[in-house]
Amino acid sequence: MADSNFIDYVKILCRSGKGGAGSRHFHRAKYIPKGGPDGGDGGRGGHIILKGNRHMWTLLPLRYRRHVFATNGQSGGENRSTGKDGEDQIIEVPIGTTVFDADSGDFLCEVTEDGEEIKLLRGGKGGLGNWHFATATNRAPRYAQPGQPAIEKAVVLELKLLGDVGLVGFPNAGKSTLLSAISAAKPKIADYPFTTMEPSLGIVDYRGGKSFVMADIPGIIEGASEGKGLGLRFLRHIERNAVLLFMVPADSDDIRKDYEILLKELKEFNPELADKSRVLAISKSDMLDDELREEIAKDLPEGVPTVFISAVTGQGLTELKDLLWREINSEENKNNFTITHRKLDTRHRVQEEDDFIFEQEEPEEDDYSNMTDEDWNEEFWDEESTVNPE
């Protein structure tokens, strides 16, 4: 994966800007010996903003932009001049990007629409200048609010492909062959395991000019949810699919057992995947005669729509598309299609990506990082003032 342009996992260090300090300036002018306080407010710090971009399909640009820092707000000036706001940093990401806290593994947010903007880290508020604190009993306040501190957080961005149908199967089950047969996608196809090294998307044409998107992910093996094989790196993409198409080759020793192993790996990765609509396709069925097909049909999993297909001869492909279209548009599927993102844990981390990040030390200063807005105003607010700090 090191040489691939498809990057679906990246860890970055983000820091919003600090708010500028309020000014303690007093007005000075000829013939005005006591001009009074006129210190302006500090500018707010820059935000860190995520923005969806439908023209992007990989997190590759962020692989070389691991530290995203917004600029600080400037301090207030004389004549009640407000300091300049810090510059926001906008991070463009593909649609389907999910964000996790790198330290706790908690889910933070996701970007699902083109142009959608999510404020990942808020810039610090600028401090109020001393003119806010002037009262009848305190006409010359020689203090002002400091700006709120920056927020620094390491986050993990995961890309989960948006597809209507996700292909699930062991290596060499015929997933890439099927995708190439019913769509214009051209995934790599070979006769050795793990030919597919990165997910592929294909648009499948249906009747009446309709279409749906099918996603092919690398093969899953038993133990993938615990870190074996390549499936661990790509199981996350299945979370985005509305319908799961399980593929088991007709020459399998036990089709039911293989299906149950695949289903077990998905449940262990994310139990919510068990609630998705499922379809079972017996691939490479051109090797079967009618007698063998009837024999296999007696021992198939119950309650799962099944179809015998052959991507080489085209057998059963029309029936498969009809079945998938019905499942995608069924009322039950639309009502139950919710995504619950599992918490990021150490088994789902890419260590070589994590090690690229390093923490930057800030100069020592007063620590206000754990203060809420209420604490901040209480700490740096004149109790006699009647001005609303907001």
CSV table of C-alpha atoms in Angstrom, one decimal:
chain,number,residue,atom,x,y,z
A,1,MET,CA,0.0,0.0,0.0
A,2,ALA,CA,3.0,2.3,0.4
A,3,ASP,CA,3.2,2.9,-3.3
A,4,SER,CA,-0.5,3.2,-4.0
A,5,ASN,CA,-2.3,6.4,-4.7
A,6,PHE,CA,-5.4,5.2,-2.9
A,7,ILE,CA,-5.0,6.3,0.7
A,8,ASP,CA,-8.0,5.8,2.9
A,9,TYR,CA,-6.3,6.3,6.3
A,10,VAL,CA,-4.3,9.2,7.6
A,11,LYS,CA,-3.4,10.7,10.9
A,12,ILE,CA,-2.9,14.5,11.2
A,13,LEU,CA,-2.2,17.0,13.9
A,14,CYS,CA,-4.5,20.0,13.9
A,15,ARG,CA,-4.3,23.2,15.9
A,16,SER,CA,-6.7,26.1,15.8
A,17,GLY,CA,-5.5,29.7,16.3
A,18,LYS,CA,-5.3,31.5,19.7
A,19,GLY,CA,-7.5,34.5,20.2
A,20,GLY,CA,-5.8,37.8,20.3
A,21,ALA,CA,-5.5,39.7,23.6
A,22,GLY,CA,-7.6,42.8,24.3
A,23,SER,CA,-5.7,46.1,24.4
A,24,ARG,CA,-5.2,48.1,27.5
A,25,HIS,CA,-4.5,51.3,25.6
A,26,PHE,CA,-5.6,54.8,26.8
A,27,HIS,CA,-6.5,57.6,24.4
A,28,ARG,CA,-3.9,60.3,24.2
A,29,ALA,CA,-4.3,63.4,22.2
A,30,LYS,CA,-3.4,67.1,22.4
A,31,TYR,CA,-5.8,69.1,24.6
A,32,ILE,CA,-7.3,65.8,25.8
A,33,PRO,CA,-5.4,65.0,28.9
A,34,LYS,CA,-7.8,62.2,30.1
A,35,GLY,CA,-9.0,60.5,27.0
A,36,GLY,CA,-10.0,57.4,28.9
A,37,PRO,CA,-9.6,53.7,27.9
A,38,ASP,CA,-9.9,52.9,24.2
A,39,GLY,CA,-8.2,49.5,23.9
A,40,GLY,CA,-9.8,47.3,21.2
A,41,ASP,CA,-10.8,43.7,21.2
A,42,GLY,CA,-8.5,40.9,20.0
A,43,GLY,CA,-9.3,39.0,16.9
A,44,ARG,CA,-10.5,35.4,17.1
A,45,GLY,CA,-8.2,32.6,16.2
A,46,GLY,CA,-8.5,30.6,13.0
A,47,HIS,CA,-10.8,27.6,12.8
A,48,ILE,CA,-9.9,24.2,11.4
A,49,ILE,CA,-12.7,23.3,8.9
A,50,LEU,CA,-13.4,20.1,7.0
A,51,LYS,CA,-15.0,20.5,3.6
A,52,GLY,CA,-16.4,17.7,1.4
A,53,ASN,CA,-15.2,17.6,-2.2
A,54,ARG,CA,-16.9,15.1,-4.6
A,55,HIS,CA,-14.0,15.4,-7.0
A,56,MET,CA,-11.6,13.8,-4.5
A,57,TRP,CA,-11.4,10.0,-4.1
A,58,THR,CA,-8.4,9.5,-1.8
A,59,LEU,CA,-6.8,11.1,1.2
A,60,LEU,CA,-3.5,11.2,-0.6
A,61,PRO,CA,-3.0,15.0,-0.4
A,62,LEU,CA,-3.1,14.8,3.4
A,63,ARG,CA,-0.4,12.2,3.5
A,64,TYR,CA,2.0,15.1,2.8
A,65,ARG,CA,0.2,17.7,5.0
A,66,ARG,CA,0.3,16.1,8.4
A,67,HIS,CA,0.3,19.3,10.5
A,68,VAL,CA,-2.5,21.7,9.9
A,69,PHE,CA,-2.2,24.9,12.0
A,70,ALA,CA,-4.5,27.9,11.8
A,71,THR,CA,-3.1,31.3,12.5
A,72,ASN,CA,-3.6,33.3,15.7
A,73,GLY,CA,-5.8,36.3,16.1
A,74,GLN,CA,-4.0,39.6,16.5
A,75,SER,CA,-4.2,41.8,19.6
A,76,GLY,CA,-6.6,44.8,19.7
A,77,GLY,CA,-5.3,48.3,19.0
A,78,GLU,CA,-6.0,51.9,20.0
A,79,ASN,CA,-9.2,53.7,19.2
A,80,ARG,CA,-11.2,50.6,19.9
A,81,SER,CA,-9.7,48.9,16.9
A,82,THR,CA,-10.4,45.1,16.7
A,83,GLY,CA,-7.4,42.9,15.9
A,84,LYS,CA,-7.4,40.9,12.7
A,85,ASP,CA,-9.0,37.4,12.9
A,86,GLY,CA,-6.7,34.4,12.4
A,87,GLU,CA,-6.9,32.7,9.0
A,88,ASP,CA,-9.0,29.6,8.9
A,89,GLN,CA,-7.5,26.3,7.6
A,90,ILE,CA,-9.9,24.4,5.3
A,91,ILE,CA,-9.1,20.7,4.8
A,92,GLU,CA,-10.8,19.3,1.7
A,93,VAL,CA,-11.6,15.6,2.0
A,94,PRO,CA,-13.5,13.1,-0.1
A,95,ILE,CA,-17.2,12.5,0.6
A,96,GLY,CA,-17.4,9.6,3.0
A,97,THR,CA,-14.6,10.7,5.3
A,98,THR,CA,-15.0,9.9,8.9
A,99,VAL,CA,-13.0,11.5,11.7
A,100,PHE,CA,-11.9,9.9,15.0
A,101,ASP,CA,-10.0,11.2,18.0
A,102,ALA,CA,-6.5,9.7,17.6
A,103,ASP,CA,-6.0,9.4,21.4
A,104,SER,CA,-9.3,8.0,22.6
A,105,GLY,CA,-10.6,6.5,19.4
A,106,ASP,CA,-14.0,8.2,19.7
A,107,PHE,CA,-16.0,9.1,16.6
A,108,LEU,CA,-16.1,12.8,16.1
A,109,CYS,CA,-17.8,13.6,12.8
A,110,GLU,CA,-18.3,12.6,9.2
A,111,VAL,CA,-18.5,14.4,5.8
A,112,THR,CA,-21.2,12.9,3.6
A,113,GLU,CA,-22.1,15.7,1.2
A,114,ASP,CA,-20.3,17.8,-1.4
A,115,GLY,CA,-19.5,21.3,-0.1
A,116,GLU,CA,-20.5,20.3,3.5
A,117,GLU,CA,-18.3,22.2,6.0
A,118,ILE,CA,-17.7,21.0,9.5
A,119,LYS,CA,-15.8,23.0,12.1
A,120,LEU,CA,-13.4,20.5,13.5
A,121,LEU,CA,-11.6,22.8,15.9
A,122,ARG,CA,-12.8,26.2,17.0
A,123,GLY,CA,-10.5,29.1,17.1
A,124,GLY,CA,-10.1,30.9,20.4
A,125,LYS,CA,-12.2,34.0,21.1
A,126,GLY,CA,-10.4,37.3,21.2
A,127,GLY,CA,-10.1,39.1,24.5
A,128,LEU,CA,-12.1,42.2,25.2
A,129,GLY,CA,-10.3,45.6,25.4
A,130,ASN,CA,-10.2,47.7,28.5
A,131,TRP,CA,-12.9,50.1,27.3
A,132,HIS,CA,-15.5,47.4,28.0
A,133,PHE,CA,-14.6,47.5,31.7
A,134,ALA,CA,-15.0,51.3,32.2
A,135,THR,CA,-17.7,52.1,34.8
A,136,ALA,CA,-18.8,55.1,36.8
A,137,THR,CA,-16.6,53.9,39.7
A,138,ASN,CA,-13.7,52.5,37.6
A,139,ARG,CA,-13.0,55.0,34.8
A,140,ALA,CA,-9.5,53.9,34.1
A,141,PRO,CA,-9.3,50.1,34.0
A,142,ARG,CA,-5.8,49.0,33.3
A,143,TYR,CA,-6.6,45.4,32.4
A,144,ALA,CA,-8.1,43.6,29.5
A,145,GLN,CA,-9.1,40.0,28.7
A,146,PRO,CA,-6.5,37.6,27.2
A,147,GLY,CA,-7.5,35.7,24.1
A,148,GLN,CA,-8.7,32.1,24.5
A,149,PRO,CA,-6.1,29.4,23.9
A,150,ALA,CA,-5.8,27.3,20.8
A,151,ILE,CA,-7.1,23.8,20.7
A,152,GLU,CA,-4.7,21.1,19.5
A,153,LYS,CA,-5.9,17.6,18.6
A,154,ALA,CA,-4.5,14.6,16.7
A,155,VAL,CA,-7.2,13.1,14.6
A,156,VAL,CA,-7.5,10.0,12.4
A,157,LEU,CA,-9.3,10.4,9.0
A,158,GLU,CA,-10.7,7.3,7.5
A,159,LEU,CA,-12.3,7.2,4.0
A,160,LYS,CA,-15.3,4.8,3.7
A,161,LEU,CA,-16.4,4.4,0.1
A,162,LEU,CA,-20.0,5.3,-0.6
A,163,GLY,CA,-21.6,2.4,-2.5
A,164,ASP,CA,-25.0,0.9,-2.8
A,165,VAL,CA,-23.6,-2.7,-2.9
A,166,GLY,CA,-20.5,-4.0,-1.3
A,167,LEU,CA,-18.8,-7.2,-2.4
A,168,VAL,CA,-17.8,-9.5,0.4
A,169,GLY,CA,-15.9,-12.7,-0.2
A,170,PHE,CA,-12.7,-14.7,0.2
A,171,PRO,CA,-9.7,-14.1,-2.1
A,172,ASN,CA,-10.3,-15.4,-5.7
A,173,ALA,CA,-14.1,-15.6,-5.1
A,174,GLY,CA,-14.6,-13.8,-8.4
A,175,LYS,CA,-15.5,-10.3,-7.0
A,176,SER,CA,-13.3,-8.3,-9.4
A,177,THR,CA,-14.4,-10.5,-12.4
A,178,LEU,CA,-18.1,-9.8,-11.6
A,179,LEU,CA,-17.4,-6.0,-11.2
A,180,SER,CA,-15.7,-5.9,-14.6
A,181,ALA,CA,-18.5,-7.9,-16.2
A,182,ILE,CA,-21.4,-5.7,-15.1
A,183,SER,CA,-19.8,-2.3,-15.0
A,184,ALA,CA,-17.1,-0.3,-16.8
A,185,ALA,CA,-14.6,-0.7,-14.0
A,186,LYS,CA,-11.4,-2.5,-14.8
A,187,PRO,CA,-10.0,-3.9,-11.6
A,188,LYS,CA,-6.9,-6.1,-11.7
A,189,ILE,CA,-7.8,-9.8,-12.3
A,190,ALA,CA,-5.4,-12.7,-11.8
A,191,ASP,CA,-5.4,-16.3,-10.6
A,192,TYR,CA,-3.6,-15.7,-7.3
A,193,PRO,CA,-5.0,-14.6,-3.9
A,194,PHE,CA,-5.2,-10.9,-2.9
A,195,THR,CA,-5.0,-9.7,-6.5
A,196,THR,CA,-7.2,-6.7,-5.4
A,197,MET,CA,-5.0,-4.5,-3.2
A,198,GLU,CA,-7.3,-1.5,-3.0
A,199,PRO,CA,-11.1,-0.9,-3.2
A,200,SER,CA,-12.7,-0.3,-6.6
A,201,LEU,CA,-16.0,1.3,-7.5
A,202,GLY,CA,-18.1,0.5,-10.6
A,203,ILE,CA,-21.4,1.9,-11.8
A,204,VAL,CA,-23.8,-0.8,-12.8
A,205,ASP,CA,-26.4,0.0,-15.5
A,206,TYR,CA,-29.9,-1.1,-14.9
A,207,ARG,CA,-33.2,-1.0,-16.8
A,208,GLY,CA,-34.7,2.4,-17.8
A,209,GLY,CA,-31.4,4.3,-17.5
A,210,LYS,CA,-31.2,3.5,-13.8
A,211,SER,CA,-27.9,2.6,-12.1
A,212,PHE,CA,-26.3,1.7,-8.8
A,213,VAL,CA,-22.8,1.7,-7.4
A,214,MET,CA,-21.0,-1.5,-6.6
A,215,ALA,CA,-17.8,-1.5,-4.4
A,216,ASP,CA,-15.2,-4.3,-4.6
A,217,ILE,CA,-12.9,-4.6,-1.6
A,218,PRO,CA,-9.9,-6.9,-1.1
A,219,GLY,CA,-10.6,-10.4,0.0
A,220,ILE,CA,-11.4,-11.3,3.6
A,221,ILE,CA,-9.9,-14.3,5.3
A,222,GLU,CA,-10.8,-15.9,8.6
A,223,GLY,CA,-9.4,-13.7,11.4
A,224,ALA,CA,-9.5,-10.5,9.4
A,225,SER,CA,-11.3,-8.7,12.2
A,226,GLU,CA,-8.3,-9.5,14.4
A,227,GLY,CA,-5.7,-8.2,12.0
A,228,LYS,CA,-5.0,-11.1,9.6
A,229,GLY,CA,-4.7,-10.6,5.9
A,230,LEU,CA,-5.6,-7.4,4.1
A,231,GLY,CA,-9.3,-7.4,5.0
A,232,LEU,CA,-8.6,-5.4,8.2
A,233,ARG,CA,-7.5,-2.4,6.2
A,234,PHE,CA,-10.7,-2.3,4.1
A,235,LEU,CA,-13.5,-3.7,6.2
A,236,ARG,CA,-14.4,-0.1,7.1
A,237,HIS,CA,-15.6,0.5,3.5
A,238,ILE,CA,-18.4,-2.1,4.0
A,239,GLU,CA,-20.0,0.1,6.7
A,240,ARG,CA,-21.1,2.6,4.0
A,241,ASN,CA,-22.8,0.0,1.7
A,242,ALA,CA,-26.6,-0.4,1.8
A,243,VAL,CA,-26.6,-4.0,0.6
A,244,LEU,CA,-23.9,-6.6,1.1
A,245,LEU,CA,-23.4,-9.1,-1.7
A,246,PHE,CA,-21.6,-12.3,-0.3
A,247,MET,CA,-19.8,-14.2,-3.0
A,248,VAL,CA,-18.8,-17.9,-2.5
A,249,PRO,CA,-17.4,-19.9,-5.4
A,250,ALA,CA,-19.2,-23.0,-6.6
A,251,ASP,CA,-16.1,-25.2,-6.0
A,252,SER,CA,-16.1,-24.4,-2.3
A,253,ASP,CA,-16.0,-27.4,0.0
A,254,ASP,CA,-18.8,-26.0,2.2
A,255,ILE,CA,-20.7,-22.9,0.9
A,256,ARG,CA,-22.7,-22.5,4.1
A,257,LYS,CA,-19.6,-22.6,6.3
A,258,ASP,CA,-17.8,-20.1,4.1
A,259,TYR,CA,-20.8,-17.7,4.3
A,260,GLU,CA,-21.0,-18.0,8.1
A,261,ILE,CA,-17.2,-17.3,8.4
A,262,LEU,CA,-17.6,-14.1,6.3
A,263,LEU,CA,-20.6,-13.0,8.3
A,264,LYS,CA,-18.8,-13.7,11.6
A,265,GLU,CA,-15.9,-11.5,10.6
A,266,LEU,CA,-18.2,-8.6,9.7
A,267,LYS,CA,-20.0,-9.0,13.0
A,268,GLU,CA,-16.8,-9.0,15.0
A,269,PHE,CA,-15.5,-5.9,13.2
A,270,ASN,CA,-18.8,-4.0,13.7
A,271,PRO,CA,-21.9,-5.7,15.1
A,272,GLU,CA,-24.1,-3.2,13.2
A,273,LEU,CA,-23.1,-4.8,9.9
A,274,ALA,CA,-25.4,-7.8,10.8
A,275,ASP,CA,-28.4,-5.6,10.2
A,276,LYS,CA,-27.7,-4.8,6.6
A,277,SER,CA,-29.5,-6.5,3.7
A,278,ARG,CA,-27.6,-9.5,2.4
A,279,VAL,CA,-27.6,-11.4,-0.9
A,280,LEU,CA,-25.6,-14.6,-1.6
A,281,ALA,CA,-24.2,-15.2,-5.0
A,282,ILE,CA,-22.7,-18.6,-5.9
A,283,SER,CA,-20.0,-17.6,-8.4
A,284,LYS,CA,-18.3,-19.7,-11.1
A,285,SER,CA,-21.6,-21.6,-11.6
A,286,ASP,CA,-20.7,-22.4,-15.2
A,287,MET,CA,-18.8,-25.4,-13.7
A,288,LEU,CA,-22.1,-26.9,-12.4
A,289,ASP,CA,-24.6,-29.1,-14.1
A,290,ASP,CA,-28.3,-29.1,-13.1
A,291,GLU,CA,-27.8,-32.1,-10.8
A,292,LEU,CA,-25.0,-30.5,-8.8
A,293,ARG,CA,-26.8,-27.2,-8.6
A,294,GLU,CA,-29.9,-28.8,-7.1
A,295,GLU,CA,-27.7,-30.6,-4.6
A,296,ILE,CA,-25.9,-27.4,-3.5
A,297,ALA,CA,-29.3,-25.6,-3.2
A,298,LYS,CA,-30.4,-28.0,-0.5
A,299,ASP,CA,-27.7,-26.8,1.9
A,300,LEU,CA,-27.7,-23.0,1.4
A,301,PRO,CA,-28.2,-20.5,4.2
A,302,GLU,CA,-31.8,-19.9,5.1
A,303,GLY,CA,-33.4,-16.5,4.8
A,304,VAL,CA,-30.8,-15.1,2.4
A,305,PRO,CA,-31.8,-14.5,-1.3
A,306,THR,CA,-29.5,-16.6,-3.4
A,307,VAL,CA,-28.6,-16.7,-7.1
A,308,PHE,CA,-26.2,-18.8,-9.2
A,309,ILE,CA,-24.0,-16.7,-11.4
A,310,SER,CA,-21.0,-16.9,-13.8
A,311,ALA,CA,-19.3,-13.6,-14.7
A,312,VAL,CA,-17.5,-15.4,-17.6
A,313,THR,CA,-20.6,-16.7,-19.4
A,314,GLY,CA,-23.1,-14.1,-18.1
A,315,GLN,CA,-25.2,-16.7,-16.5
A,316,GLY,CA,-27.5,-15.3,-13.8
A,317,LEU,CA,-26.2,-11.7,-14.0
A,318,THR,CA,-29.6,-10.2,-15.1
A,319,GLU,CA,-31.3,-12.0,-12.2
A,320,LEU,CA,-28.6,-10.8,-9.8
A,321,LYS,CA,-29.1,-7.1,-10.8
A,322,ASP,CA,-32.9,-7.5,-10.4
A,323,LEU,CA,-32.4,-8.9,-7.0
A,324,LEU,CA,-29.9,-6.2,-5.9
A,325,TRP,CA,-32.1,-3.4,-7.2
A,326,ARG,CA,-35.1,-4.8,-5.2
A,327,GLU,CA,-33.0,-5.0,-2.0
A,328,ILE,CA,-31.5,-1.5,-2.5
A,329,ASN,CA,-34.9,0.1,-2.9
A,330,SER,CA,-36.9,-2.0,-0.4
A,331,GLU,CA,-38.7,0.0,2.3
A,332,GLU,CA,-37.1,-2.2,5.0
A,333,ASN,CA,-33.6,-1.4,3.8
A,334,LYS,CA,-34.3,2.4,3.6
A,335,ASN,CA,-35.7,2.4,7.1
A,336,ASN,CA,-32.9,0.4,8.6
A,337,PHE,CA,-30.0,1.9,6.7
A,338,THR,CA,-28.1,3.7,9.5
A,339,ILE,CA,-24.4,3.9,10.0
A,340,THR,CA,-23.0,3.4,13.5
A,341,HIS,CA,-19.2,3.9,13.4
A,342,ARG,CA,-17.3,1.5,15.6
A,343,LYS,CA,-14.8,3.0,18.0
A,344,LEU,CA,-11.2,3.1,16.6
A,345,ASP,CA,-9.0,0.8,18.5
A,346,THR,CA,-5.3,-0.4,18.3
A,347,ARG,CA,-6.2,-3.3,16.0
A,348,HIS,CA,-7.5,-0.9,13.4
A,349,ARG,CA,-4.5,1.4,13.4
A,350,VAL,CA,-1.8,1.7,10.7
A,351,GLN,CA,1.3,2.1,12.8
A,352,GLU,CA,3.6,3.3,10.0
A,353,GLU,CA,1.1,6.1,9.4
A,354,ASP,CA,0.8,7.0,13.1
A,355,ASP,CA,4.6,7.2,13.6
A,356,PHE,CA,4.8,10.0,11.1
A,357,ILE,CA,3.1,12.4,13.5
A,358,PHE,CA,5.1,14.2,16.2
A,359,GLU,CA,3.9,16.6,18.8
A,360,GLN,CA,5.2,20.1,18.8
A,361,GLU,CA,5.9,21.8,22.1
A,362,GLU,CA,4.5,25.2,22.7
A,363,PRO,CA,6.3,27.8,24.7
A,364,GLU,CA,5.4,27.8,28.4
A,365,GLU,CA,2.5,30.2,29.3
A,366,ASP,CA,-0.6,30.4,31.4
A,367,ASP,CA,-2.6,27.2,30.8
A,368,TYR,CA,-6.2,28.1,30.0
A,369,SER,CA,-6.8,25.0,27.8
A,370,ASN,CA,-9.3,23.3,30.1
A,371,MET,CA,-11.4,26.4,30.8
A,372,THR,CA,-14.9,26.6,29.5
A,373,ASP,CA,-16.4,29.9,28.2
A,374,GLU,CA,-18.1,30.5,31.5
A,375,ASP,CA,-14.8,29.9,33.5
A,376,TRP,CA,-13.0,32.2,31.0
A,377,ASN,CA,-15.4,35.1,31.4
A,378,GLU,CA,-15.5,34.6,35.2
A,379,GLU,CA,-11.7,34.6,35.5
A,380,PHE,CA,-11.1,37.6,33.3
A,381,TRP,CA,-14.2,39.7,33.8
A,382,ASP,CA,-14.8,42.7,36.0
A,383,GLU,CA,-17.7,41.9,38.3
A,384,GLU,CA,-18.8,45.6,38.3
A,385,SER,CA,-19.2,45.7,34.6
A,386,THR,CA,-22.7,45.4,33.1
A,387,VAL,CA,-21.5,44.7,29.5
A,388,ASN,CA,-22.4,41.3,28.1
A,389,PRO,CA,-19.1,39.5,27.4
A,390,GLU,CA,-20.6,37.8,24.4
